[in-house]
Tab-separated table of C-alpha atoms in Angstrom:
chain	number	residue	atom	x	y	z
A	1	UNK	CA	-7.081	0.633	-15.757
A	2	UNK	CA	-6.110	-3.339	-15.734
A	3	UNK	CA	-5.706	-4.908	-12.625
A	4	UNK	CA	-2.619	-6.285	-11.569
A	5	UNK	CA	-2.872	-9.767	-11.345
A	6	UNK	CA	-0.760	-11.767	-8.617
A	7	UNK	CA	-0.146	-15.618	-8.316
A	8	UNK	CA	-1.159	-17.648	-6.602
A	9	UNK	CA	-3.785	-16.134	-4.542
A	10	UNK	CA	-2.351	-18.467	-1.624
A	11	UNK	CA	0.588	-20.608	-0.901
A	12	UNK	CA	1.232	-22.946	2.036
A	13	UNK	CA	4.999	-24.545	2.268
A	14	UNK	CA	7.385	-25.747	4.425
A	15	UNK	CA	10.303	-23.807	6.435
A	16	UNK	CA	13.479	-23.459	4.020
A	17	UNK	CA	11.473	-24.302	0.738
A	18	UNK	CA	12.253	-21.629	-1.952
A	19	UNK	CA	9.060	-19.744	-2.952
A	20	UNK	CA	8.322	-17.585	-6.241
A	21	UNK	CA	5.313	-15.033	-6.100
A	22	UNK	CA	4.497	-13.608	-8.995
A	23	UNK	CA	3.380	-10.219	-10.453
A	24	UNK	CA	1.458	-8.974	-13.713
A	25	UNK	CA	1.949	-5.847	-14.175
A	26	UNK	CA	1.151	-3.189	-17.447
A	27	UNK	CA	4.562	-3.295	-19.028
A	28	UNK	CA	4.914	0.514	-19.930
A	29	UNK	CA	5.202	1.303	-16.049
A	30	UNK	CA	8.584	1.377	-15.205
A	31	UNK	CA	8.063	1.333	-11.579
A	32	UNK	CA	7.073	-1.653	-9.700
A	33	UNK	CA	7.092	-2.152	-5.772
A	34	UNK	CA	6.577	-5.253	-3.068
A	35	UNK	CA	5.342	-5.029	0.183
A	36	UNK	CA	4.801	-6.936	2.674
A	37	UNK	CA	2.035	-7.454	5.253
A	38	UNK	CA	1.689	-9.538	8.161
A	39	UNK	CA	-1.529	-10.392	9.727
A	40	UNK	CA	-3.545	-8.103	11.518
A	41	UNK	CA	-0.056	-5.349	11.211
A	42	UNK	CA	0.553	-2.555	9.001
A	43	UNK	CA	1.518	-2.938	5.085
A	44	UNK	CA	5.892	-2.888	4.867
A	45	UNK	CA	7.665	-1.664	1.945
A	46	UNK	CA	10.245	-4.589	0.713
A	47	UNK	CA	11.710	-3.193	-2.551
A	48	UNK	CA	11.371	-1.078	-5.375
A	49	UNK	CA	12.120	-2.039	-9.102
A	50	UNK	CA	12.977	0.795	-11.652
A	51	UNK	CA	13.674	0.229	-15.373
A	52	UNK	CA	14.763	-2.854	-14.286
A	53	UNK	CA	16.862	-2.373	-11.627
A	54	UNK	CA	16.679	-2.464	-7.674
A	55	UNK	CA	16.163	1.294	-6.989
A	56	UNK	CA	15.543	1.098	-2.990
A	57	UNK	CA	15.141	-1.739	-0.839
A	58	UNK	CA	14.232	-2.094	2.866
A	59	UNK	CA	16.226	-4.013	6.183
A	60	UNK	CA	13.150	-6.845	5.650
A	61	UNK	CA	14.640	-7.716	1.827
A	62	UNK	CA	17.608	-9.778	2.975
A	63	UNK	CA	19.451	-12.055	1.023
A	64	UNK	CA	16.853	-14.303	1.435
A	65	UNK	CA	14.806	-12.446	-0.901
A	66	UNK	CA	15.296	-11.575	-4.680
A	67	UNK	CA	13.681	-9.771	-7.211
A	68	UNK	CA	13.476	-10.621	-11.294
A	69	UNK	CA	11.164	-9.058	-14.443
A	70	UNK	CA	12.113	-12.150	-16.348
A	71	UNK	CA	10.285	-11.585	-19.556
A	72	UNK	CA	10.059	-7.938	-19.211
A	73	UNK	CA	6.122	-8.267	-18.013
A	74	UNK	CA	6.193	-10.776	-15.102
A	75	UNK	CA	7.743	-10.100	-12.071
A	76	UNK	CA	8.586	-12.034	-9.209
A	77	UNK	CA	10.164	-12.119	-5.700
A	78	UNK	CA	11.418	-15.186	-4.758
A	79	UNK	CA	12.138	-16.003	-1.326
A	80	UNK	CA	15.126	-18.332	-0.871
A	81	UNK	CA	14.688	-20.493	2.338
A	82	UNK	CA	11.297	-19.385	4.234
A	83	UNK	CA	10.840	-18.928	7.624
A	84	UNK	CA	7.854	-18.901	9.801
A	85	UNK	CA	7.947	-15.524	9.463
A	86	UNK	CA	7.831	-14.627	6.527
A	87	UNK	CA	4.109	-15.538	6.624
A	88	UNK	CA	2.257	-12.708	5.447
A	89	UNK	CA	0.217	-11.286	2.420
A	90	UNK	CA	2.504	-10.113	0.208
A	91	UNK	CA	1.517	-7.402	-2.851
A	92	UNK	CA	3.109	-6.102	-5.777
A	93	UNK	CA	2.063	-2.267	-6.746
A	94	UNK	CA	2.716	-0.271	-9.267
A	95	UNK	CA	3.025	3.420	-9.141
A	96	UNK	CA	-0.109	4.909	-11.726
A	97	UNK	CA	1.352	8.793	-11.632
A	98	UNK	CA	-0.874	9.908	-13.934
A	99	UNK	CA	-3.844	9.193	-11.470
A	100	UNK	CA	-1.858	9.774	-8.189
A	101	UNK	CA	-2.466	6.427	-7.268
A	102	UNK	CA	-1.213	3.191	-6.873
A	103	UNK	CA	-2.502	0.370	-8.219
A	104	UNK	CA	-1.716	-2.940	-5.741
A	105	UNK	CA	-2.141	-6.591	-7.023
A	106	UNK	CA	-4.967	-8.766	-5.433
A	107	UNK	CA	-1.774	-10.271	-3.244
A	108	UNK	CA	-0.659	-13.429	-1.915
A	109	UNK	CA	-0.867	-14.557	1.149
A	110	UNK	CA	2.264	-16.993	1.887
A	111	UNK	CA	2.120	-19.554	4.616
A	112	UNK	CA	4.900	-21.180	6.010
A	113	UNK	CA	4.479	-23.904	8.151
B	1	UNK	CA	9.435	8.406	14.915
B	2	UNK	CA	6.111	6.736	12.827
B	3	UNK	CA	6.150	8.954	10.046
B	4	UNK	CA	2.062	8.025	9.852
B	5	UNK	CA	-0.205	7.654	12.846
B	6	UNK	CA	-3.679	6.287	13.050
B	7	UNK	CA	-4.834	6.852	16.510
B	8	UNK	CA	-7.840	5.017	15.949
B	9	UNK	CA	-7.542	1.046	16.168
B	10	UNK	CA	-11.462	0.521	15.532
B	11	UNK	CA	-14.038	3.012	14.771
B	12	UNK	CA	-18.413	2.343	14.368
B	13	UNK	CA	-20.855	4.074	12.730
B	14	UNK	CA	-23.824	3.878	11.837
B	15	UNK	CA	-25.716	2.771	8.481
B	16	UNK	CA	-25.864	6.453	6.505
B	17	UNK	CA	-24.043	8.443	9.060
B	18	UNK	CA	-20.684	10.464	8.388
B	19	UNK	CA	-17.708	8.806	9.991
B	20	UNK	CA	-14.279	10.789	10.114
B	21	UNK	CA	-10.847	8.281	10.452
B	22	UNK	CA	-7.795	10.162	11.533
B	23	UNK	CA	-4.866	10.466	10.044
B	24	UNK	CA	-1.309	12.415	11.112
B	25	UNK	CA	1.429	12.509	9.459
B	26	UNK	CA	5.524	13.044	9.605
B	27	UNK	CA	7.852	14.968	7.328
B	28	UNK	CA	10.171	17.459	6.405
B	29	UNK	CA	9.510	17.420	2.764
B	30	UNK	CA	7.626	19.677	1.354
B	31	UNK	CA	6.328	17.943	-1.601
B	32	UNK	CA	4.825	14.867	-0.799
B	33	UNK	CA	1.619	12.878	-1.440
B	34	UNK	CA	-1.107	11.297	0.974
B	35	UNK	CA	-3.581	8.050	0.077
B	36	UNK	CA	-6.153	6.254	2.083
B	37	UNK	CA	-6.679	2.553	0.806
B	38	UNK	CA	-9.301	0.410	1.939
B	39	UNK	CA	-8.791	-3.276	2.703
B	40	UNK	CA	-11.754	-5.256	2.918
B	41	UNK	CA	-11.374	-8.781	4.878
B	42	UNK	CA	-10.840	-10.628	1.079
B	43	UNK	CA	-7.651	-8.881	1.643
B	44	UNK	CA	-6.871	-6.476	-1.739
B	45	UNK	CA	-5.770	-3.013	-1.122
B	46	UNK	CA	-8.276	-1.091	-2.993
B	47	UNK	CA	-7.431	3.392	-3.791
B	48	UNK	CA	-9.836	5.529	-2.121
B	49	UNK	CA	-8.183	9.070	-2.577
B	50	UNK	CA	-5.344	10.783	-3.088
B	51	UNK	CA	-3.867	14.465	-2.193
B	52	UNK	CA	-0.902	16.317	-2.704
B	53	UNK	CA	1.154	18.999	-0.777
B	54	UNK	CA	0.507	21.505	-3.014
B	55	UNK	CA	-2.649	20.863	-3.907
B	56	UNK	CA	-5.190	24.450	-2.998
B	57	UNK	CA	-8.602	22.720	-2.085
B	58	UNK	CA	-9.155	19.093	-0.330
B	59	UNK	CA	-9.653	16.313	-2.809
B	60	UNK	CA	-13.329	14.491	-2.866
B	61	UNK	CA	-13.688	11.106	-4.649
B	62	UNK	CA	-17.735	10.668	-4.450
B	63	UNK	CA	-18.831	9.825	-0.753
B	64	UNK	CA	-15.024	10.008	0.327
B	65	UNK	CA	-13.087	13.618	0.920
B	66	UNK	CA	-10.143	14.510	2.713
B	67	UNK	CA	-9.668	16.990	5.078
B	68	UNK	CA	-6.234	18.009	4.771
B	69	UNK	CA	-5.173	20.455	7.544
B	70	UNK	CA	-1.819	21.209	6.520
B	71	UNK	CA	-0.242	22.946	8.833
B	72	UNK	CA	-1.583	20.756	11.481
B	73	UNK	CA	0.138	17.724	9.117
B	74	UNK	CA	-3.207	15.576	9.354
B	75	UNK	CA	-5.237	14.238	6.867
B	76	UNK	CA	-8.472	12.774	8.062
B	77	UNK	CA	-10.666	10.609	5.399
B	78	UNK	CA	-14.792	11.531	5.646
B	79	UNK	CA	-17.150	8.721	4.046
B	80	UNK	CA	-20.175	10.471	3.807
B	81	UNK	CA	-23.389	8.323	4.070
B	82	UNK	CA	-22.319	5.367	5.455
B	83	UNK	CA	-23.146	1.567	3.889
B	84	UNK	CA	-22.519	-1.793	5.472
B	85	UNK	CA	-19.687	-2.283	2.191
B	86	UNK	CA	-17.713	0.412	3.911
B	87	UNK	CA	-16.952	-2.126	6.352
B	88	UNK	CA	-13.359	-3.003	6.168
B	89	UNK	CA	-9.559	-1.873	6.884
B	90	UNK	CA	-8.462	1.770	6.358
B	91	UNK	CA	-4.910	2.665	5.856
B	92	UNK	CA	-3.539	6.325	5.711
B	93	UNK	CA	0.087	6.315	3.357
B	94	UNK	CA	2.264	8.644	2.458
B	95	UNK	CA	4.351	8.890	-0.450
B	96	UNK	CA	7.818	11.525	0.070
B	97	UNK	CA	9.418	13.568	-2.461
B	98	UNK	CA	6.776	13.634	-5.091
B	99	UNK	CA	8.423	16.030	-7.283
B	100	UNK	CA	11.694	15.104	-7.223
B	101	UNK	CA	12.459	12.858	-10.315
B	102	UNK	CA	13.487	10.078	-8.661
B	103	UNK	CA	13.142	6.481	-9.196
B	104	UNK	CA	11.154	5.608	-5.769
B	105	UNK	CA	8.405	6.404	-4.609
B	106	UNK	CA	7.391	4.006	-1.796
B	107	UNK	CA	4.880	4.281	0.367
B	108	UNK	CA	4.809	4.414	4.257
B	109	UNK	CA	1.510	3.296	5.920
B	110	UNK	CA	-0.011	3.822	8.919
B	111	UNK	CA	-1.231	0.788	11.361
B	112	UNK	CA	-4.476	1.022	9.903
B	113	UNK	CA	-8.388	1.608	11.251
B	114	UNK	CA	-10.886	-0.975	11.121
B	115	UNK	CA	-14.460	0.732	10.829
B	116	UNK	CA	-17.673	-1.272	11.395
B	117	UNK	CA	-21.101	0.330	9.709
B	118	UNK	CA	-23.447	-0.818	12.360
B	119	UNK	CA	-26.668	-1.379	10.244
């Protein structure tokens, strides 16, 4: 199957800059998922996105964070004002049920400094 | 509780030996689904194998298998014959109510193994 292709691969910015990560799915899978994961720690779930729509998200995806399939085949989180912490690789996925598996974007690994 | 648990911080083997990483796991549903990924250090998550609850015999995807012990909730990934590219990450997820129509199916990882093939 096509990759899912993230951008950009990496992105350094300052605390409280906005950030948009974005995600290129197959556009006849109607669910899509970010996670998060921070160095060297295990891979979070942040939200899920189904037929357009925030299905499930986790205590991490604050109001800080948002979620948008703008053109019905991109699809981004944008962070509003980052923190330190939210350094981290972060990957979009999206759920391949006919294989059982699920097919994660090359990721992006967000620094903020 | 962790609903997946990797006892196994770091593992070795080596070169074109067996290697077994460990995987438990947490639930009370009793249709759910269980991955290992593999996360070399260039950082992509990359689909070894996949098994369901209800699935009879243990699933084999070339040098990988999984022994699923069901009862005993584990799920322990083999890589058979052992190269130096098997170096890497290994995470053990699960994936909850498989069959139930829903409109999430998120996964829930496990803290991961990182396995060295010794040459």
């Amino acid at each position: 199957e096509p990759e899912v292709t993230q951008t950009p691969s990496h992105q350094v910015t300052q605390m409280g800059q906005e950030v948009i990560l974005r995600c290129v799915p197959i556009s006849n899978h109607l669910y899509f998922y970010w996670y998060r994961q921070i160095l060297g720690q295990k891979v979070e779930f942040l939200v899920s996105f189904y037929n357009n729509e925030i299905s499930e998200k986790s205590e991490i995806f604050d109001d800080q964070f948002s979620v948008e399939r703008p053109d019905g085949s991109n699809f981004t989180l944008k962070i509003r004002s980052t923190k330190l912490e939210d350094s981290a690789m972060y990957f979009c996925a999206r759920d391949s049920r006919s294989n059982y598996g699920y097919t994660f974007g090359s990721g992006t690994r967000l620094t903020v400094v | 509780a962790q609903k997946i648990t990797q006892t196994q911080p770091g593992m070795f083997v080596q070169e074109k030996e067996a290697v077994t990483l460990d995987c438990t796991y947490d639930t009370s549903d009793p249709s759910y689904g269980l991955f290992w990924y593999k996360q070399p250090s260039s950082g992509e998550m990359i689909f070894l194998i996949y098994q369901g609850s209800y699935d009879q015999q243990n699933a084999t995807e070339g040098r990988y298998s999984l022994n699923f012990q069901k009862a005993r909730k584990s799920a322990n990934l083999v890589i058979s014959a052992s190269q130096l590219g098997d170096s890497a990450m290994y995470f053990c997820a699960m994936r909850e109510a498989e069959n139930s129509g829903g409109s999430n199916y998120k996964l829930t990882f496990g803290k991961g193994t990182l396995l060295t093939v010794n040459p």
